Amino acid sequence: MFTNQRFSKTLLFAALAPVFLTGCDWVVMSPSGDIAAQQANLIVWATILMLIIVVPVIALTFWFAWRYRASNKKATYSPDWDHSTHLELVIWAAPLAIIIALGAMTWVSTHQLDPYRPLSRIDEGKPVPADMEPLVVEVVAMDWKWLFFYPEYDIASVNELAAPLDRSIQFKITSTTMMNSFFIPALAGQIYAMGGMETKLHAVINEVGVYDGFSANYSGAGFNGMRFKFHGMQDEAFEAWIARVKTQGEDLTRPVYKELEKPSEYEPVRYYRSVMPGLYDKILNRCVDPGTLCMKDMMGGHQHTGHQSAEAENHDAH
C-alpha cells in the first residue's frame, strides 16, 4: 500500500513539473546584457552541435531494439558480420567534425568573451563609441554583503548597484577575507572575488530593469543573504540615483568602514556620499589599518632590496 502511494505521488509530481517550471525565470538564457546574451548563444549552439550526435544515437538505439527484437523474423541475421568501412566512416567522421566545429567555436568565443577584455560592442551591431569611457565600479565581497565603489562620483553603496544603459562597465573585484563569486546572471558570467587579489569583468546592460545579483560561491553562515539588486537605468534615472546616494548617504570614513567590515547577515541597502581617498586600494592591499604595510609596497620593497643586493654582489665581484 505504501509503495503504491509513493508511486502515485511520483507520477503526480512528474505530471505537475511542467506547470511549476513555467514560472521559472530563465534569465541565463534570456538575459538583458550583451555579454550574457553572447554567452547564452554559445550555450545554444554548443547544445545544438552536440544534439546532432546525441539525437540520432538515441533514435537508433530504439530503432535497433525494435528492428532486431527476437519476435521479428524478417530482420537480417548476420552472426559473422564484423566490419563495414562505410559505417566506420560515419561513426568516426561525424563526431570528429562536431568536435572540430565545437572546439573552433569555443576557442573564438573564449577570447571574445574574456572578462578582462574591454568591450568592442555595446549591443549587436553597435560598436563602442570612440569617446565612451567605461563606468568603473570597484566591488568588494565582504562577510556577508557587497560593497560597491563609484570612483567617478566618489560614492559607495552596500547591496545595491546601478548602471546606465548601453554604457560599458568595468568591474574591479576583490574580497576582504574568503573567496566569493560575483554573479549577475542577466549581465554576464560569474567571476571570483579573492582577498589580496583583483579580478576584472567588462559588461554592459541593454534593458531597463532590476536584476538579481549574488555570490555564487559558498562563503559561510551568511551566504544565503549575500544578495543585491542591480538596476539598469536610463541616463536620467541613473543621475537621479547618484544624486539620491549623495543626499541620503553618510561619509565612508575609516571608522565607518571598520564597523561595516564586521561580519553581518542580511545587511540592508546603505549609501555613502563620500569615500575615504584610496579606500578600495587599501582594502585590496590589506592595509586599511593605520601603520599597516600595503602588499604592493611590501612586494616593491622586496624588489628594491633584491636590486640593492644584486648591485652589492656586482660591486664585490669587481
mmCIF file of C-alpha atoms in Angstrom:
data_model
loop_
_atom_site.group_PDB
_atom_site.id
_atom_site.type_symbol
_atom_site.label_atom_id
_atom_site.label_comp_id
_atom_site.label_asym_id
_atom_site.label_seq_id
_atom_site.Cartn_x
_atom_site.Cartn_y
_atom_site.Cartn_z
ATOM 1 C CA MET A 1 0.000 0.000 0.000
ATOM 2 C CA PHE A 2 2.801 2.394 0.928
ATOM 3 C CA THR A 3 4.657 1.621 -2.302
ATOM 4 C CA ASN A 4 1.572 2.356 -4.387
ATOM 5 C CA GLN A 5 1.035 5.688 -2.623
ATOM 6 C CA ARG A 6 4.639 6.708 -3.165
ATOM 7 C CA PHE A 7 4.427 5.701 -6.824
ATOM 8 C CA SER A 8 1.236 7.745 -7.211
ATOM 9 C CA LYS A 9 2.901 10.804 -5.672
ATOM 10 C CA THR A 10 5.849 10.394 -8.040
ATOM 11 C CA LEU A 11 3.539 10.294 -11.053
ATOM 12 C CA LEU A 12 1.663 13.354 -9.771
ATOM 13 C CA PHE A 13 4.883 15.299 -9.329
ATOM 14 C CA ALA A 14 6.071 14.334 -12.809
ATOM 15 C CA ALA A 15 2.753 15.466 -14.282
ATOM 16 C CA LEU A 16 2.804 18.802 -12.456
ATOM 17 C CA ALA A 17 6.505 19.526 -13.019
ATOM 18 C CA PRO A 18 5.941 21.306 -16.369
ATOM 19 C CA VAL A 19 3.346 23.517 -14.682
ATOM 20 C CA PHE A 20 5.786 24.501 -11.939
ATOM 21 C CA LEU A 21 8.595 25.105 -14.425
ATOM 22 C CA THR A 22 6.514 27.578 -16.415
ATOM 23 C CA GLY A 23 7.009 30.052 -13.560
ATOM 24 C CA CYS A 24 10.816 29.773 -13.680
ATOM 25 C CA ASP A 25 12.801 32.794 -14.804
ATOM 26 C CA TRP A 26 15.236 31.533 -17.440
ATOM 27 C CA VAL A 27 17.361 34.650 -17.053
ATOM 28 C CA VAL A 28 20.582 32.918 -18.122
ATOM 29 C CA MET A 29 19.041 32.037 -21.488
ATOM 30 C CA SER A 30 17.139 35.327 -21.831
ATOM 31 C CA PRO A 31 19.485 37.980 -20.405
ATOM 32 C CA SER A 32 19.418 41.765 -20.720
ATOM 33 C CA GLY A 33 23.128 42.384 -21.242
ATOM 34 C CA ASP A 34 25.068 41.832 -24.465
ATOM 35 C CA ILE A 35 27.850 39.748 -22.892
ATOM 36 C CA ALA A 36 25.350 37.421 -21.220
ATOM 37 C CA ALA A 37 23.399 37.227 -24.499
ATOM 38 C CA GLN A 38 26.523 36.110 -26.358
ATOM 39 C CA GLN A 39 27.189 33.525 -23.651
ATOM 40 C CA ALA A 40 23.612 32.261 -23.996
ATOM 41 C CA ASN A 41 24.061 31.947 -27.770
ATOM 42 C CA LEU A 42 27.232 29.947 -27.184
ATOM 43 C CA ILE A 43 25.315 27.558 -24.917
ATOM 44 C CA VAL A 44 22.544 27.166 -27.519
ATOM 45 C CA TRP A 45 24.885 26.473 -30.428
ATOM 46 C CA ALA A 46 27.048 24.110 -28.376
ATOM 47 C CA THR A 47 23.926 22.197 -27.362
ATOM 48 C CA ILE A 48 22.687 22.023 -30.980
ATOM 49 C CA LEU A 49 26.042 20.704 -32.187
ATOM 50 C CA MET A 50 26.052 18.006 -29.515
ATOM 51 C CA LEU A 51 22.446 17.063 -30.225
ATOM 52 C CA ILE A 52 23.390 16.390 -33.855
ATOM 53 C CA ILE A 53 25.111 13.285 -32.485
ATOM 54 C CA VAL A 54 23.052 12.580 -29.393
ATOM 55 C CA VAL A 55 19.597 12.570 -31.026
ATOM 56 C CA PRO A 56 20.464 10.136 -33.848
ATOM 57 C CA VAL A 57 22.237 7.818 -31.398
ATOM 58 C CA ILE A 58 19.211 7.721 -29.082
ATOM 59 C CA ALA A 59 16.853 7.251 -32.044
ATOM 60 C CA LEU A 60 18.985 4.447 -33.499
ATOM 61 C CA THR A 61 19.163 2.725 -30.115
ATOM 62 C CA PHE A 62 15.368 2.433 -30.028
ATOM 63 C CA TRP A 63 15.246 1.536 -33.727
ATOM 64 C CA PHE A 64 17.778 -1.299 -33.341
ATOM 65 C CA ALA A 65 15.947 -2.610 -30.277
ATOM 66 C CA TRP A 66 12.708 -2.694 -32.255
ATOM 67 C CA ARG A 67 14.161 -3.854 -35.573
ATOM 68 C CA TYR A 68 16.187 -6.729 -34.159
ATOM 69 C CA ARG A 69 13.802 -7.916 -31.466
ATOM 70 C CA ALA A 70 13.518 -11.663 -31.051
ATOM 71 C CA SER A 71 9.996 -11.803 -32.489
ATOM 72 C CA ASN A 72 10.938 -10.074 -35.769
ATOM 73 C CA LYS A 73 11.726 -12.934 -38.123
ATOM 74 C CA LYS A 74 12.207 -10.577 -41.120
ATOM 75 C CA ALA A 75 15.307 -8.911 -39.663
ATOM 76 C CA THR A 76 18.588 -9.917 -41.299
ATOM 77 C CA TYR A 77 20.610 -12.285 -39.152
ATOM 78 C CA SER A 78 24.380 -11.980 -39.776
ATOM 79 C CA PRO A 79 26.284 -13.699 -36.946
ATOM 80 C CA ASP A 80 29.638 -13.474 -38.781
ATOM 81 C CA TRP A 81 29.447 -9.753 -39.615
ATOM 82 C CA ASP A 82 32.252 -7.725 -38.035
ATOM 83 C CA HIS A 83 33.168 -4.720 -40.231
ATOM 84 C CA SER A 84 31.767 -2.044 -42.534
ATOM 85 C CA THR A 85 34.021 0.665 -43.957
ATOM 86 C CA HIS A 86 31.094 2.971 -44.678
ATOM 87 C CA LEU A 87 29.709 2.549 -41.166
ATOM 88 C CA GLU A 88 33.141 3.155 -39.633
ATOM 89 C CA LEU A 89 33.492 6.384 -41.612
ATOM 90 C CA VAL A 90 30.131 7.639 -40.359
ATOM 91 C CA ILE A 91 30.810 6.592 -36.755
ATOM 92 C CA TRP A 92 34.179 8.360 -36.617
ATOM 93 C CA ALA A 93 33.848 11.228 -39.094
ATOM 94 C CA ALA A 94 30.597 12.703 -37.735
ATOM 95 C CA PRO A 95 31.757 13.072 -34.086
ATOM 96 C CA LEU A 96 35.154 14.317 -35.270
ATOM 97 C CA ALA A 97 33.510 17.039 -37.358
ATOM 98 C CA ILE A 98 31.333 18.035 -34.405
ATOM 99 C CA ILE A 99 34.352 18.199 -32.088
ATOM 100 C CA ILE A 100 36.287 20.362 -34.572
ATOM 101 C CA ALA A 101 33.334 22.734 -35.010
ATOM 102 C CA LEU A 102 32.666 22.875 -31.273
ATOM 103 C CA GLY A 103 36.344 23.425 -30.477
ATOM 104 C CA ALA A 104 36.704 26.235 -33.031
ATOM 105 C CA MET A 105 33.546 27.976 -31.841
ATOM 106 C CA THR A 106 34.556 27.681 -28.193
ATOM 107 C CA TRP A 107 38.111 28.906 -28.862
ATOM 108 C CA VAL A 108 36.883 32.023 -30.664
ATOM 109 C CA SER A 109 34.159 32.741 -28.082
ATOM 110 C CA THR A 110 36.537 32.223 -25.174
ATOM 111 C CA HIS A 111 38.725 35.050 -26.453
ATOM 112 C CA GLN A 112 35.847 37.304 -27.467
ATOM 113 C CA LEU A 113 34.122 36.891 -24.091
ATOM 114 C CA ASP A 114 37.244 37.105 -21.946
ATOM 115 C CA PRO A 115 36.067 39.031 -18.849
ATOM 116 C CA TYR A 116 39.344 41.003 -18.792
ATOM 117 C CA ARG A 117 38.906 42.149 -22.399
ATOM 118 C CA PRO A 118 37.393 45.636 -22.873
ATOM 119 C CA LEU A 119 34.155 45.599 -24.828
ATOM 120 C CA SER A 120 34.241 46.046 -28.584
ATOM 121 C CA ARG A 121 30.455 46.496 -28.813
ATOM 122 C CA ILE A 122 27.591 47.525 -26.541
ATOM 123 C CA ASP A 123 24.946 45.535 -28.411
ATOM 124 C CA GLU A 124 24.603 43.527 -31.592
ATOM 125 C CA GLY A 125 25.588 45.787 -34.456
ATOM 126 C CA LYS A 126 26.549 48.646 -32.097
ATOM 127 C CA PRO A 127 30.297 49.125 -31.575
ATOM 128 C CA VAL A 128 31.520 51.003 -28.511
ATOM 129 C CA PRO A 129 31.701 54.735 -29.372
ATOM 130 C CA ALA A 130 35.261 56.020 -29.597
ATOM 131 C CA ASP A 131 34.621 58.712 -26.991
ATOM 132 C CA MET A 132 32.887 56.444 -24.458
ATOM 133 C CA GLU A 133 34.689 55.938 -21.157
ATOM 134 C CA PRO A 134 33.649 52.852 -19.199
ATOM 135 C CA LEU A 135 31.856 53.207 -15.886
ATOM 136 C CA VAL A 136 34.330 51.897 -13.327
ATOM 137 C CA VAL A 137 32.805 50.030 -10.381
ATOM 138 C CA GLU A 138 35.041 48.671 -7.644
ATOM 139 C CA VAL A 139 33.481 45.631 -5.988
ATOM 140 C CA VAL A 140 34.361 44.310 -2.535
ATOM 141 C CA ALA A 141 32.934 40.992 -1.328
ATOM 142 C CA MET A 142 32.533 41.147 2.442
ATOM 143 C CA ASP A 143 31.086 38.929 5.170
ATOM 144 C CA TRP A 144 28.231 38.768 4.150
ATOM 145 C CA LYS A 145 27.443 41.728 1.936
ATOM 146 C CA TRP A 146 28.643 43.580 -1.153
ATOM 147 C CA LEU A 147 30.316 46.989 -1.140
ATOM 148 C CA PHE A 148 30.403 48.962 -4.406
ATOM 149 C CA PHE A 149 32.615 51.998 -5.060
ATOM 150 C CA TYR A 150 31.993 54.504 -7.856
ATOM 151 C CA PRO A 151 35.330 56.370 -8.089
ATOM 152 C CA GLU A 152 33.999 58.630 -10.870
ATOM 153 C CA TYR A 153 31.378 60.005 -8.470
ATOM 154 C CA ASP A 154 33.196 59.467 -5.131
ATOM 155 C CA ILE A 155 30.255 57.475 -3.719
ATOM 156 C CA ALA A 156 29.659 53.940 -2.496
ATOM 157 C CA SER A 157 26.738 51.652 -1.724
ATOM 158 C CA VAL A 158 26.065 48.408 0.077
ATOM 159 C CA ASN A 159 23.953 45.692 -1.584
ATOM 160 C CA GLU A 160 22.734 47.946 -4.395
ATOM 161 C CA LEU A 161 24.289 48.501 -7.791
ATOM 162 C CA ALA A 162 23.195 50.720 -10.682
ATOM 163 C CA ALA A 163 24.426 51.480 -14.192
ATOM 164 C CA PRO A 164 23.153 53.394 -17.223
ATOM 165 C CA LEU A 165 22.005 51.573 -20.344
ATOM 166 C CA ASP A 166 24.399 50.977 -23.230
ATOM 167 C CA ARG A 167 27.494 52.159 -21.361
ATOM 168 C CA SER A 168 30.353 49.742 -20.910
ATOM 169 C CA ILE A 169 31.059 48.828 -17.290
ATOM 170 C CA GLN A 170 34.446 47.842 -15.918
ATOM 171 C CA PHE A 171 34.220 45.919 -12.659
ATOM 172 C CA LYS A 172 37.303 45.628 -10.447
ATOM 173 C CA ILE A 173 36.649 42.900 -7.927
ATOM 174 C CA THR A 174 38.303 41.857 -4.679
ATOM 175 C CA SER A 175 37.379 40.396 -1.293
ATOM 176 C CA THR A 176 38.081 41.223 2.340
ATOM 177 C CA THR A 177 38.542 37.642 3.503
ATOM 178 C CA MET A 178 37.309 34.420 1.902
ATOM 179 C CA MET A 179 36.661 33.708 -1.754
ATOM 180 C CA ASN A 180 33.290 34.660 -3.221
ATOM 181 C CA SER A 181 31.870 34.724 -6.733
ATOM 182 C CA PHE A 182 30.338 37.899 -8.180
ATOM 183 C CA PHE A 183 27.395 36.953 -10.407
ATOM 184 C CA ILE A 184 24.612 38.911 -12.119
ATOM 185 C CA PRO A 185 23.052 36.350 -14.497
ATOM 186 C CA ALA A 186 21.283 38.980 -16.625
ATOM 187 C CA LEU A 187 24.547 40.899 -17.149
ATOM 188 C CA ALA A 188 27.447 38.476 -17.602
ATOM 189 C CA GLY A 189 29.023 35.306 -16.283
ATOM 190 C CA GLN A 190 30.357 34.921 -12.777
ATOM 191 C CA ILE A 191 33.879 35.810 -11.716
ATOM 192 C CA TYR A 192 35.633 35.160 -8.448
ATOM 193 C CA ALA A 193 36.495 37.686 -5.759
ATOM 194 C CA MET A 194 39.608 36.830 -3.751
ATOM 195 C CA GLY A 195 41.317 38.571 -0.865
ATOM 196 C CA GLY A 196 44.525 40.388 -1.778
ATOM 197 C CA MET A 197 43.832 39.890 -5.492
ATOM 198 C CA GLU A 198 41.894 41.797 -8.133
ATOM 199 C CA THR A 199 39.848 40.251 -10.911
ATOM 200 C CA LYS A 200 38.083 42.157 -13.674
ATOM 201 C CA LEU A 201 34.869 41.928 -15.617
ATOM 202 C CA HIS A 202 33.650 44.011 -18.558
ATOM 203 C CA ALA A 203 29.934 44.078 -19.313
ATOM 204 C CA VAL A 204 27.004 46.228 -20.450
ATOM 205 C CA ILE A 205 23.287 46.350 -19.650
ATOM 206 C CA ASN A 206 20.887 46.994 -22.534
ATOM 207 C CA GLU A 207 17.414 46.913 -20.970
ATOM 208 C CA VAL A 208 15.820 48.838 -18.132
ATOM 209 C CA GLY A 209 15.102 46.609 -15.166
ATOM 210 C CA VAL A 210 16.019 45.417 -11.694
ATOM 211 C CA TYR A 211 18.121 42.268 -11.738
ATOM 212 C CA ASP A 212 19.340 39.850 -9.103
ATOM 213 C CA GLY A 213 22.978 39.665 -8.106
ATOM 214 C CA PHE A 214 24.519 37.312 -5.582
ATOM 215 C CA SER A 215 27.513 35.285 -4.516
ATOM 216 C CA ALA A 216 27.707 32.002 -6.420
ATOM 217 C CA ASN A 217 30.355 30.550 -4.106
ATOM 218 C CA TYR A 218 29.558 29.340 -0.595
ATOM 219 C CA SER A 219 31.296 31.548 1.963
ATOM 220 C CA GLY A 220 29.898 30.679 5.362
ATOM 221 C CA ALA A 221 26.896 31.217 7.591
ATOM 222 C CA GLY A 222 25.554 34.385 5.944
ATOM 223 C CA PHE A 223 25.992 33.198 2.365
ATOM 224 C CA ASN A 224 22.272 32.899 1.644
ATOM 225 C CA GLY A 225 21.694 36.583 2.395
ATOM 226 C CA MET A 226 24.629 37.795 0.338
ATOM 227 C CA ARG A 227 22.411 39.203 -2.401
ATOM 228 C CA PHE A 228 21.922 42.578 -4.044
ATOM 229 C CA LYS A 229 19.866 44.313 -6.723
ATOM 230 C CA PHE A 230 21.369 45.605 -9.946
ATOM 231 C CA HIS A 231 19.436 48.472 -11.566
ATOM 232 C CA GLY A 232 19.701 49.046 -15.289
ATOM 233 C CA MET A 233 18.624 52.668 -15.842
ATOM 234 C CA GLN A 234 18.226 55.350 -18.438
ATOM 235 C CA ASP A 235 20.845 58.104 -18.124
ATOM 236 C CA GLU A 236 18.447 60.493 -16.359
ATOM 237 C CA ALA A 237 17.374 57.855 -13.835
ATOM 238 C CA PHE A 238 20.995 56.922 -13.171
ATOM 239 C CA GLU A 239 21.927 60.551 -12.496
ATOM 240 C CA ALA A 240 18.950 60.759 -10.126
ATOM 241 C CA TRP A 241 20.217 57.643 -8.342
ATOM 242 C CA ILE A 242 23.661 59.219 -7.961
ATOM 243 C CA ALA A 243 22.035 62.355 -6.531
ATOM 244 C CA ARG A 244 19.993 60.250 -4.089
ATOM 245 C CA VAL A 245 23.118 58.491 -2.848
ATOM 246 C CA LYS A 246 24.855 61.827 -2.295
ATOM 247 C CA THR A 247 21.799 63.214 -0.489
ATOM 248 C CA GLN A 248 20.886 60.248 1.705
ATOM 249 C CA GLY A 249 24.320 58.748 2.343
ATOM 250 C CA GLU A 250 26.878 59.262 5.060
ATOM 251 C CA ASP A 251 30.640 59.623 4.788
ATOM 252 C CA LEU A 252 32.542 56.359 4.410
ATOM 253 C CA THR A 253 35.452 57.112 6.715
ATOM 254 C CA ARG A 254 37.935 54.618 8.087
ATOM 255 C CA PRO A 255 35.997 54.071 11.376
ATOM 256 C CA VAL A 256 32.731 53.644 9.455
ATOM 257 C CA TYR A 257 34.360 51.114 7.160
ATOM 258 C CA LYS A 258 35.883 49.158 10.061
ATOM 259 C CA GLU A 259 32.407 48.859 11.570
ATOM 260 C CA LEU A 260 30.955 47.806 8.208
ATOM 261 C CA GLU A 261 33.720 45.238 7.770
ATOM 262 C CA LYS A 262 32.468 43.201 10.727
ATOM 263 C CA PRO A 263 30.523 40.084 9.659
ATOM 264 C CA SER A 264 26.772 40.678 9.426
ATOM 265 C CA GLU A 265 23.872 38.897 7.765
ATOM 266 C CA TYR A 266 21.070 40.266 5.568
ATOM 267 C CA GLU A 267 22.561 43.742 5.580
ATOM 268 C CA PRO A 268 20.138 46.454 4.317
ATOM 269 C CA VAL A 269 20.988 48.804 1.465
ATOM 270 C CA ARG A 270 23.270 51.644 2.541
ATOM 271 C CA TYR A 271 24.568 54.730 0.739
ATOM 272 C CA TYR A 272 27.801 56.690 1.215
ATOM 273 C CA ARG A 273 28.029 60.209 -0.221
ATOM 274 C CA SER A 274 31.809 60.350 0.005
ATOM 275 C CA VAL A 275 34.579 57.804 0.352
ATOM 276 C CA MET A 276 37.880 57.921 2.179
ATOM 277 C CA PRO A 277 40.568 58.521 -0.508
ATOM 278 C CA GLY A 278 42.197 55.303 -1.707
ATOM 279 C CA LEU A 279 39.974 53.037 0.409
ATOM 280 C CA TYR A 280 39.453 50.389 -2.272
ATOM 281 C CA ASP A 281 43.186 50.237 -2.933
ATOM 282 C CA LYS A 282 43.844 49.824 0.793
ATOM 283 C CA ILE A 283 41.245 47.021 1.011
ATOM 284 C CA LEU A 284 42.846 45.299 -1.986
ATOM 285 C CA ASN A 285 46.321 45.601 -0.482
ATOM 286 C CA ARG A 286 45.180 44.776 3.068
ATOM 287 C CA CYS A 287 46.386 47.973 4.700
ATOM 288 C CA VAL A 288 43.233 49.776 5.884
ATOM 289 C CA ASP A 289 44.531 49.962 9.445
ATOM 290 C CA PRO A 290 46.997 52.824 10.094
ATOM 291 C CA GLY A 291 50.620 51.743 10.141
ATOM 292 C CA THR A 292 49.981 48.553 8.153
ATOM 293 C CA LEU A 293 52.362 47.955 5.262
ATOM 294 C CA CYS A 294 50.464 47.539 1.990
ATOM 295 C CA MET A 295 51.046 44.372 -0.007
ATOM 296 C CA LYS A 296 52.109 46.321 -3.104
ATOM 297 C CA ASP A 297 54.652 48.291 -1.039
ATOM 298 C CA MET A 298 55.857 45.100 0.604
ATOM 299 C CA MET A 299 56.436 43.495 -2.796
ATOM 300 C CA GLY A 300 58.052 46.682 -4.070
ATOM 301 C CA GLY A 301 60.309 46.691 -1.012
ATOM 302 C CA HIS A 302 61.428 43.140 -1.734
ATOM 303 C CA GLN A 303 62.211 44.067 -5.322
ATOM 304 C CA HIS A 304 64.159 47.127 -4.162
ATOM 305 C CA THR A 305 66.094 45.056 -1.623
ATOM 306 C CA GLY A 306 66.829 42.432 -4.245
ATOM 307 C CA HIS A 307 68.090 45.131 -6.643
ATOM 308 C CA GLN A 308 70.381 46.534 -3.959
ATOM 309 C CA SER A 309 71.705 43.032 -3.193
ATOM 310 C CA ALA A 310 72.449 42.448 -6.887
ATOM 311 C CA GLU A 311 74.326 45.751 -7.059
ATOM 312 C CA ALA A 312 76.327 44.818 -3.965
ATOM 313 C CA GLU A 313 77.257 41.427 -5.481
ATOM 314 C CA ASN A 314 78.376 43.105 -8.695
ATOM 315 C CA HIS A 315 80.470 45.587 -6.685
ATOM 316 C CA ASP A 316 82.132 42.782 -4.724
ATOM 317 C CA ALA A 317 82.824 40.865 -7.914
ATOM 318 C CA HIS A 318 84.691 43.828 -9.370
#
